[in-house]
Amino acid sequence: MSLTEILTKKLTEAFPTAKISVQNPQQDGAHFEAEIITEEFEGLSRIAQHKKVHAALGDLLKDEVHALAITTKAK
């Protein structure tokens, strides 16, 4: 399973009703872009939304992912 697939799986587990897109635009397995759109973010600041994403990904961000550009939106 690729790291893109692992990131997508982790995010889907954390945000099951969300629309999720994870890309590796540089095709290097280290730099990723994630977009998460979910009602769960309604009323939360962007910082709070991003904290939820970081919590969902846990150690992957420390150990395997060099960079992750996060875009979050409430439905």
PDB file of C-alpha atoms in Angstrom:
ATOM      1  CA  MET A   1       0.000   0.000   0.000  1.00  0.00           C
ATOM      2  CA  SER A   2       1.426   3.386  -0.982  1.00  0.00           C
ATOM      3  CA  LEU A   3       1.790   6.222   1.488  1.00  0.00           C
ATOM      4  CA  THR A   4      -0.894   8.144  -0.416  1.00  0.00           C
ATOM      5  CA  GLU A   5      -3.278   5.224   0.147  1.00  0.00           C
ATOM      6  CA  ILE A   6      -2.324   4.974   3.819  1.00  0.00           C
ATOM      7  CA  LEU A   7      -2.946   8.703   4.354  1.00  0.00           C
ATOM      8  CA  THR A   8      -6.304   8.429   2.587  1.00  0.00           C
ATOM      9  CA  LYS A   9      -7.279   5.412   4.701  1.00  0.00           C
ATOM     10  CA  LYS A  10      -6.351   7.134   7.979  1.00  0.00           C
ATOM     11  CA  LEU A  11      -8.291  10.266   7.035  1.00  0.00           C
ATOM     12  CA  THR A  12     -11.307   8.239   5.917  1.00  0.00           C
ATOM     13  CA  GLU A  13     -11.312   6.382   9.235  1.00  0.00           C
ATOM     14  CA  ALA A  14     -11.182   9.675  11.148  1.00  0.00           C
ATOM     15  CA  PHE A  15     -13.693  11.510   8.943  1.00  0.00           C
ATOM     16  CA  PRO A  16     -15.984   8.810   7.493  1.00  0.00           C
ATOM     17  CA  THR A  17     -18.502  11.200   5.902  1.00  0.00           C
ATOM     18  CA  ALA A  18     -15.881  13.521   4.426  1.00  0.00           C
ATOM     19  CA  LYS A  19     -14.884  14.065   0.841  1.00  0.00           C
ATOM     20  CA  ILE A  20     -11.145  13.368   0.906  1.00  0.00           C
ATOM     21  CA  SER A  21      -8.454  13.830  -1.699  1.00  0.00           C
ATOM     22  CA  VAL A  22      -4.778  13.052  -1.113  1.00  0.00           C
ATOM     23  CA  GLN A  23      -2.227  13.771  -3.821  1.00  0.00           C
ATOM     24  CA  ASN A  24       1.528  13.353  -4.183  1.00  0.00           C
ATOM     25  CA  PRO A  25       2.116  15.993  -6.886  1.00  0.00           C
ATOM     26  CA  GLN A  26       5.898  15.648  -6.943  1.00  0.00           C
ATOM     27  CA  GLN A  27       5.649  11.848  -7.148  1.00  0.00           C
ATOM     28  CA  ASP A  28       8.382  11.605  -4.524  1.00  0.00           C
ATOM     29  CA  GLY A  29       6.492   9.868  -1.720  1.00  0.00           C
ATOM     30  CA  ALA A  30       7.340  12.666   0.711  1.00  0.00           C
ATOM     31  CA  HIS A  31       5.393  15.801  -0.283  1.00  0.00           C
ATOM     32  CA  PHE A  32       1.608  15.510  -0.114  1.00  0.00           C
ATOM     33  CA  GLU A  33      -1.501  17.626  -0.478  1.00  0.00           C
ATOM     34  CA  ALA A  34      -4.721  16.709   1.315  1.00  0.00           C
ATOM     35  CA  GLU A  35      -8.178  18.211   0.993  1.00  0.00           C
ATOM     36  CA  ILE A  36     -10.808  17.241   3.555  1.00  0.00           C
ATOM     37  CA  ILE A  37     -14.369  18.536   3.263  1.00  0.00           C
ATOM     38  CA  THR A  38     -16.713  17.576   6.087  1.00  0.00           C
ATOM     39  CA  GLU A  39     -19.572  18.959   8.158  1.00  0.00           C
ATOM     40  CA  GLU A  40     -17.494  18.049  11.208  1.00  0.00           C
ATOM     41  CA  PHE A  41     -15.431  21.206  10.616  1.00  0.00           C
ATOM     42  CA  GLU A  42     -18.491  23.487  10.798  1.00  0.00           C
ATOM     43  CA  GLY A  43     -17.863  26.283  13.310  1.00  0.00           C
ATOM     44  CA  LEU A  44     -14.210  25.361  13.879  1.00  0.00           C
ATOM     45  CA  SER A  45     -11.311  27.683  13.150  1.00  0.00           C
ATOM     46  CA  ARG A  46      -8.865  26.627  10.460  1.00  0.00           C
ATOM     47  CA  ILE A  47      -6.312  25.884  13.181  1.00  0.00           C
ATOM     48  CA  ALA A  48      -8.767  23.600  15.007  1.00  0.00           C
ATOM     49  CA  GLN A  49      -9.588  21.838  11.736  1.00  0.00           C
ATOM     50  CA  HIS A  50      -5.912  21.258  10.981  1.00  0.00           C
ATOM     51  CA  LYS A  51      -5.298  19.981  14.524  1.00  0.00           C
ATOM     52  CA  LYS A  52      -7.974  17.332  13.940  1.00  0.00           C
ATOM     53  CA  VAL A  53      -6.240  16.284  10.719  1.00  0.00           C
ATOM     54  CA  HIS A  54      -2.859  16.113  12.465  1.00  0.00           C
ATOM     55  CA  ALA A  55      -4.379  14.031  15.270  1.00  0.00           C
ATOM     56  CA  ALA A  56      -5.890  11.629  12.731  1.00  0.00           C
ATOM     57  CA  LEU A  57      -2.551  11.079  11.004  1.00  0.00           C
ATOM     58  CA  GLY A  58      -0.489  10.833  14.180  1.00  0.00           C
ATOM     59  CA  ASP A  59       2.983   9.352  13.808  1.00  0.00           C
ATOM     60  CA  LEU A  60       2.825   9.304  10.005  1.00  0.00           C
ATOM     61  CA  LEU A  61       3.500  13.037  10.075  1.00  0.00           C
ATOM     62  CA  LYS A  62       6.493  12.570  12.349  1.00  0.00           C
ATOM     63  CA  ASP A  63       8.057   9.547  10.720  1.00  0.00           C
ATOM     64  CA  GLU A  64       7.096   9.176   7.067  1.00  0.00           C
ATOM     65  CA  VAL A  65       5.680  12.389   5.617  1.00  0.00           C
ATOM     66  CA  HIS A  66       8.113  15.209   4.943  1.00  0.00           C
ATOM     67  CA  ALA A  67       5.485  17.817   3.998  1.00  0.00           C
ATOM     68  CA  LEU A  68       1.694  17.920   3.957  1.00  0.00           C
ATOM     69  CA  ALA A  69      -0.272  20.864   2.590  1.00  0.00           C
ATOM     70  CA  ILE A  70      -3.724  20.703   4.188  1.00  0.00           C
ATOM     71  CA  THR A  71      -6.905  22.268   2.849  1.00  0.00           C
ATOM     72  CA  THR A  72      -9.976  21.882   5.044  1.00  0.00           C
ATOM     73  CA  LYS A  73     -13.530  23.034   4.453  1.00  0.00           C
ATOM     74  CA  ALA A  74     -16.893  22.598   6.109  1.00  0.00           C
ATOM     75  CA  LYS A  75     -19.685  21.380   3.842  1.00  0.00           C
TER      76      LYS A  75
END
